Amino acid sequence: MKNNYLHAGNTTKKSSARARPVFRAFGVVAAVTLAGVVLRVALAAGPDHLSVRSSKSEIVAENSDASNNGKNPIAEKYNTLVMRVYFRDRAERDRLAQELSAEEVPTTAGYLTVIGDRDLYYNLTARGLRVEIDENSSRNLSDPQIMRDTFYGGYKTVEEIYTFLDQKVAQFPNLVEKIDIGDSWCKMNPGSCVLPSPWNGYDLFVLHITNRSIPGPKPVFWADGGIHAREIATPEVVMRMIDYLLNNYDTNADVHWLVDHHDIWLMPEVNPDGHHIVEAGGGGNSPYYYRKNGDNIGGGVCSWPPTASNHFGIDNNRNFPFKWGCCGGSSGFVCDQTYRGTLAGSEPEDMAIVNKIRTLVPDQRGPGDNDPAPITATGVYQNIHTNAFVNLYTWGWSSMQMPNFAETNNIAAHMAAPNAGGNGYPYGSIIQQLYPVDGGSIDWAYGELGMAAYSTELGGQSFLPSYSCIDNPGCGSSQGLWPENRGMLLYLAKIARTPYLTSHGPDANTVVTNPPSVPQGVPSQLSATITFAWTGNSFSQNVGAAEYYIDTPPWNSGTAIPMNGTFNSPTVAVDATINTASLSVGRHVIFVCGRGVSDFQAFQTWGPISAAFLDVTGGATPTPTVTPTPTATATATVTPTATATATATATATATATATPAATATPTATATATATARPSPTPRLTPVARPRPTPPPRP
């Protein structure tokens, strides 16, 4: 996402701006290096109370210098400048964002990040605006040698992305299928796309991941990338999510149950036409800084080769059919980066997503702006961007809080909390963290259907970060963009059944079976930690209970077995002994979840499930044989019979599945009558407790 409202201000200024080819594709890759600096400083202050003045270590020039005849030597030094333009209130912020094509960097520190030339700089300072220049970013942006390590260094072309999807289908035919949900604009308009050379467009593919042998209905988690073509890290992260789910299905219990019991839809490339244009720049070595789709409306007016601020196409993230063009959050000029198109939902890429998700998730929200979705609403939508280093939610079109704000904000806090596996990013509404956006994807997903909807802006310090930074530390990430966001994505997938309600419950962490493999009849110890204690949790309370399920989860009417713990704090260690006598030989999934001590809207506050495997083996355990002794002495609970077969007592240790140690010399107080014995570790009796019928347990 990037806000470019260059033509919303004075007409004379617009015409002048259009005539200036400020941004050249060869030099823009590091334009948003400043974003990482800005956001790291902002994050240190917290998501809600960010300092208006951040560190100026990168800033070497503020406004003009009278000793140089009103000229700023730094502005004179570079052809392209990265500037901080300060505003005094939100109204001024929104006006300047429209006029100046503000970069997609959070504005909570009191300024917009703007890329422009020295004429723009002097124009702004002459108007009395406070403007700072980042010399390092300006130097990098003006250096044509910074384009490196892009497509030929590892990023996939559209064809390579689609080959990857085919490989996954071939490798995991029972767990994944490739679904064609529509055609790109260029495919729908054959012969219309001739730049950079003629091509015929693409199908729009999404990978559907679920164990199809387990019937539904199943909750929906949808994540997509590449809606903005130049944000080439986002398809890579979605492909990493695909790989992680499929490659770990047999080894990771959480992945296993997610794939078994959820419908996961992952779309690496929303905008293949735009991606195709980006990758054409310099044969992949100098990608075009192209943002929009392939719709060639305005093709005779807009710049070719495309510049960062001027090219044809329509911004897919301003074209969704909800609050389209309503509120100053998009542009009506065809060459602008946020051009919304001529009609709501006019672009086939957007409507392919809209039409598919409408078949997967019911409409759960009323028509009014203030109508909330029910607490039991289902479905999660995640739209991935770069590179603003922030987790965003609705609204973008309005500054009023969206109706399900408390739950939506708490989920975002979990997405961010490092001590809950989060990515460490700030979080908030689009209009709070950035500026107005109308016709956006997540406003549609929540506004029409009531889904919990988020847009994560990955870090990376650039729209074209080094490919190595996807998986490894670098580009401002201490882990790599995929490792940094993996826990966040898995959490969203976990809560998809009832995201708002589940956000009120605690996490179940460190679920362990010990030993993880036992002979049939031998117990295994189950342990876990149930906790509300993660950073930013607005719903924290004391843990009230924990339970586990064997193989059949709660939403499929599984049997709840209570776990032991001291339930008087927000974090509780819990345990249980799993009786395996009645379990079949093979692998079992042990589901664990906890709840808070207090209910919410008459629902118990159960949190997301975590799981562990338990493998039960068999075959090596002998059946004990007891030789009766004629001098057996009766006890108060044992009456020897004429055949000297004693009745079992509460101290009996020999069973039909006893270990070899149980075959020691028997006495009259231990018998071989398997049907009369208690289990060595009695299975806990499920505790009946009233629950509301809707919804199915998360």
CSV table of C-alpha atoms in Angstrom, one decimal, residues 89-248:
chain,number,residue,atom,x,y,z
A,89,ASP,CA,-3.2,18.2,13.2
A,90,ARG,CA,-5.0,15.3,11.5
A,91,ALA,CA,-6.8,17.5,9.0
A,92,GLU,CA,-3.5,19.0,7.8
A,93,ARG,CA,-2.0,15.5,7.7
A,94,ASP,CA,-4.8,14.2,5.4
A,95,ARG,CA,-4.6,17.3,3.1
A,96,LEU,CA,-0.8,17.0,2.8
A,97,ALA,CA,-1.0,13.2,2.3
A,98,GLN,CA,-3.3,13.8,-0.7
A,99,GLU,CA,-1.2,16.5,-2.2
A,100,LEU,CA,2.3,15.1,-1.7
A,101,SER,CA,1.9,11.3,-2.4
A,102,ALA,CA,3.0,10.4,1.1
A,103,GLU,CA,4.9,7.2,1.5
A,104,GLU,CA,3.4,4.3,3.4
A,105,VAL,CA,5.1,5.0,6.7
A,106,PRO,CA,3.2,5.4,9.9
A,107,THR,CA,2.4,9.1,10.7
A,108,THR,CA,2.0,8.7,14.4
A,109,ALA,CA,5.3,10.5,15.0
A,110,GLY,CA,3.8,13.7,13.7
A,111,TYR,CA,5.1,13.8,10.1
A,112,LEU,CA,4.6,12.4,6.6
A,113,THR,CA,7.4,10.7,4.7
A,114,VAL,CA,7.6,12.2,1.2
A,115,ILE,CA,9.8,11.6,-1.8
A,116,GLY,CA,10.4,14.5,-4.1
A,117,ASP,CA,12.8,16.8,-5.8
A,118,ARG,CA,14.4,20.0,-4.6
A,119,ASP,CA,11.7,22.2,-6.2
A,120,LEU,CA,9.1,20.4,-4.0
A,121,TYR,CA,11.4,20.9,-1.0
A,122,TYR,CA,11.7,24.7,-1.5
A,123,ASN,CA,7.9,24.9,-2.3
A,124,LEU,CA,7.1,23.3,1.0
A,125,THR,CA,9.5,25.4,3.1
A,126,ALA,CA,8.3,28.6,1.4
A,127,ARG,CA,4.8,27.7,2.6
A,128,GLY,CA,6.1,27.7,6.2
A,129,LEU,CA,6.1,23.9,6.6
A,130,ARG,CA,8.7,22.2,8.7
A,131,VAL,CA,10.7,19.9,6.5
A,132,GLU,CA,13.6,17.7,7.3
A,133,ILE,CA,15.8,15.8,4.8
A,134,ASP,CA,17.2,12.4,5.4
A,135,GLU,CA,20.6,12.5,3.7
A,136,ASN,CA,21.4,8.8,3.9
A,137,SER,CA,18.1,7.8,2.3
A,138,SER,CA,18.4,10.6,-0.3
A,139,ARG,CA,21.9,9.5,-1.2
A,140,ASN,CA,20.8,5.9,-1.6
A,141,LEU,CA,17.7,6.9,-3.7
A,142,SER,CA,19.9,8.9,-6.0
A,143,ASP,CA,22.4,6.0,-6.5
A,144,PRO,CA,21.6,3.9,-9.6
A,145,GLN,CA,23.8,1.1,-8.3
A,146,ILE,CA,21.6,0.1,-5.4
A,147,MET,CA,19.4,-2.2,-7.5
A,148,ARG,CA,20.8,-5.7,-6.8
A,149,ASP,CA,19.8,-9.1,-5.6
A,150,THR,CA,16.3,-8.9,-7.0
A,151,PHE,CA,14.6,-11.4,-9.4
A,152,TYR,CA,17.8,-13.0,-10.6
A,153,GLY,CA,19.0,-13.2,-7.0
A,154,GLY,CA,16.1,-15.4,-5.9
A,155,TYR,CA,12.7,-13.7,-6.2
A,156,LYS,CA,10.2,-15.7,-8.3
A,157,THR,CA,8.6,-14.5,-11.5
A,158,VAL,CA,4.9,-15.1,-12.0
A,159,GLU,CA,5.6,-18.3,-13.9
A,160,GLU,CA,7.9,-19.5,-11.2
A,161,ILE,CA,5.3,-18.8,-8.5
A,162,TYR,CA,2.8,-20.8,-10.4
A,163,THR,CA,5.3,-23.7,-10.9
A,164,PHE,CA,5.8,-23.7,-7.2
A,165,LEU,CA,2.0,-24.1,-6.7
A,166,ASP,CA,1.9,-27.0,-9.1
A,167,GLN,CA,4.8,-28.7,-7.3
A,168,LYS,CA,3.0,-28.4,-4.0
A,169,VAL,CA,-0.2,-30.0,-5.5
A,170,ALA,CA,1.9,-32.9,-6.9
A,171,GLN,CA,3.7,-33.4,-3.6
A,172,PHE,CA,0.7,-33.3,-1.3
A,173,PRO,CA,-2.4,-34.2,-3.4
A,174,ASN,CA,-4.5,-35.1,-0.4
A,175,LEU,CA,-3.9,-31.8,1.4
A,176,VAL,CA,-3.8,-29.1,-1.3
A,177,GLU,CA,-5.5,-28.1,-4.5
A,178,LYS,CA,-4.9,-25.2,-6.8
A,179,ILE,CA,-8.1,-23.3,-7.5
A,180,ASP,CA,-8.5,-20.9,-10.5
A,181,ILE,CA,-10.7,-18.1,-9.2
A,182,GLY,CA,-10.6,-15.8,-12.3
A,183,ASP,CA,-8.4,-14.0,-14.9
A,184,SER,CA,-6.2,-11.0,-14.6
A,185,TRP,CA,-7.1,-7.8,-16.5
A,186,CYS,CA,-4.7,-8.6,-19.4
A,187,LYS,CA,-6.1,-12.1,-19.8
A,188,MET,CA,-9.6,-10.7,-19.9
A,189,ASN,CA,-8.6,-8.2,-22.5
A,190,PRO,CA,-6.5,-10.1,-25.0
A,191,GLY,CA,-4.2,-8.0,-27.2
A,192,SER,CA,-4.5,-5.0,-24.9
A,193,CYS,CA,-1.3,-5.4,-22.9
A,194,VAL,CA,1.7,-4.6,-25.0
A,195,LEU,CA,4.1,-3.0,-22.4
A,196,PRO,CA,6.9,-3.9,-21.7
A,197,SER,CA,6.1,-6.4,-24.6
A,198,PRO,CA,2.9,-8.1,-25.7
A,199,TRP,CA,1.6,-10.8,-23.3
A,200,ASN,CA,-1.7,-12.4,-22.7
A,201,GLY,CA,-2.2,-12.1,-18.9
A,202,TYR,CA,-2.7,-14.8,-16.3
A,203,ASP,CA,-5.1,-17.0,-14.4
A,204,LEU,CA,-5.6,-16.1,-10.8
A,205,PHE,CA,-4.7,-19.0,-8.6
A,206,VAL,CA,-5.2,-19.6,-4.9
A,207,LEU,CA,-4.0,-22.7,-3.0
A,208,HIS,CA,-6.6,-24.4,-0.9
A,209,ILE,CA,-5.0,-26.3,2.0
A,210,THR,CA,-7.1,-28.8,4.1
A,211,ASN,CA,-7.3,-32.5,4.7
A,212,ARG,CA,-10.2,-33.3,2.4
A,213,SER,CA,-10.8,-36.7,4.0
A,214,ILE,CA,-12.1,-34.9,7.1
A,215,PRO,CA,-15.5,-33.4,6.4
A,216,GLY,CA,-16.5,-29.8,7.1
A,217,PRO,CA,-17.8,-27.3,7.5
A,218,LYS,CA,-14.5,-25.7,8.4
A,219,PRO,CA,-13.5,-22.1,9.3
A,220,VAL,CA,-11.8,-20.0,6.7
A,221,PHE,CA,-8.4,-18.4,7.0
A,222,TRP,CA,-7.5,-16.4,3.9
A,223,ALA,CA,-4.1,-14.6,3.3
A,224,ASP,CA,-2.9,-13.0,0.1
A,225,GLY,CA,0.2,-11.1,-1.2
A,226,GLY,CA,1.3,-9.2,-4.2
A,227,ILE,CA,-1.7,-6.9,-4.4
A,228,HIS,CA,0.8,-4.1,-5.1
A,229,ALA,CA,3.2,-5.4,-7.7
A,230,ARG,CA,6.4,-3.9,-6.5
A,231,GLU,CA,6.0,-5.3,-3.0
A,232,ILE,CA,7.8,-8.5,-4.1
A,233,ALA,CA,8.6,-9.8,-0.6
A,234,THR,CA,4.9,-10.5,0.0
A,235,PRO,CA,4.4,-13.4,-2.4
A,236,GLU,CA,7.6,-15.0,-1.0
A,237,VAL,CA,6.2,-14.9,2.6
A,238,VAL,CA,2.9,-16.4,1.5
A,239,MET,CA,4.8,-19.2,-0.3
A,240,ARG,CA,6.8,-19.8,2.9
A,241,MET,CA,3.5,-20.2,4.8
A,242,ILE,CA,2.4,-22.8,2.2
A,243,ASP,CA,5.7,-24.7,2.6
A,244,TYR,CA,5.5,-24.6,6.4
A,245,LEU,CA,2.0,-26.0,6.6
A,246,LEU,CA,2.6,-28.8,4.1
A,247,ASN,CA,6.1,-29.8,5.0
A,248,ASN,CA,5.4,-29.9,8.7
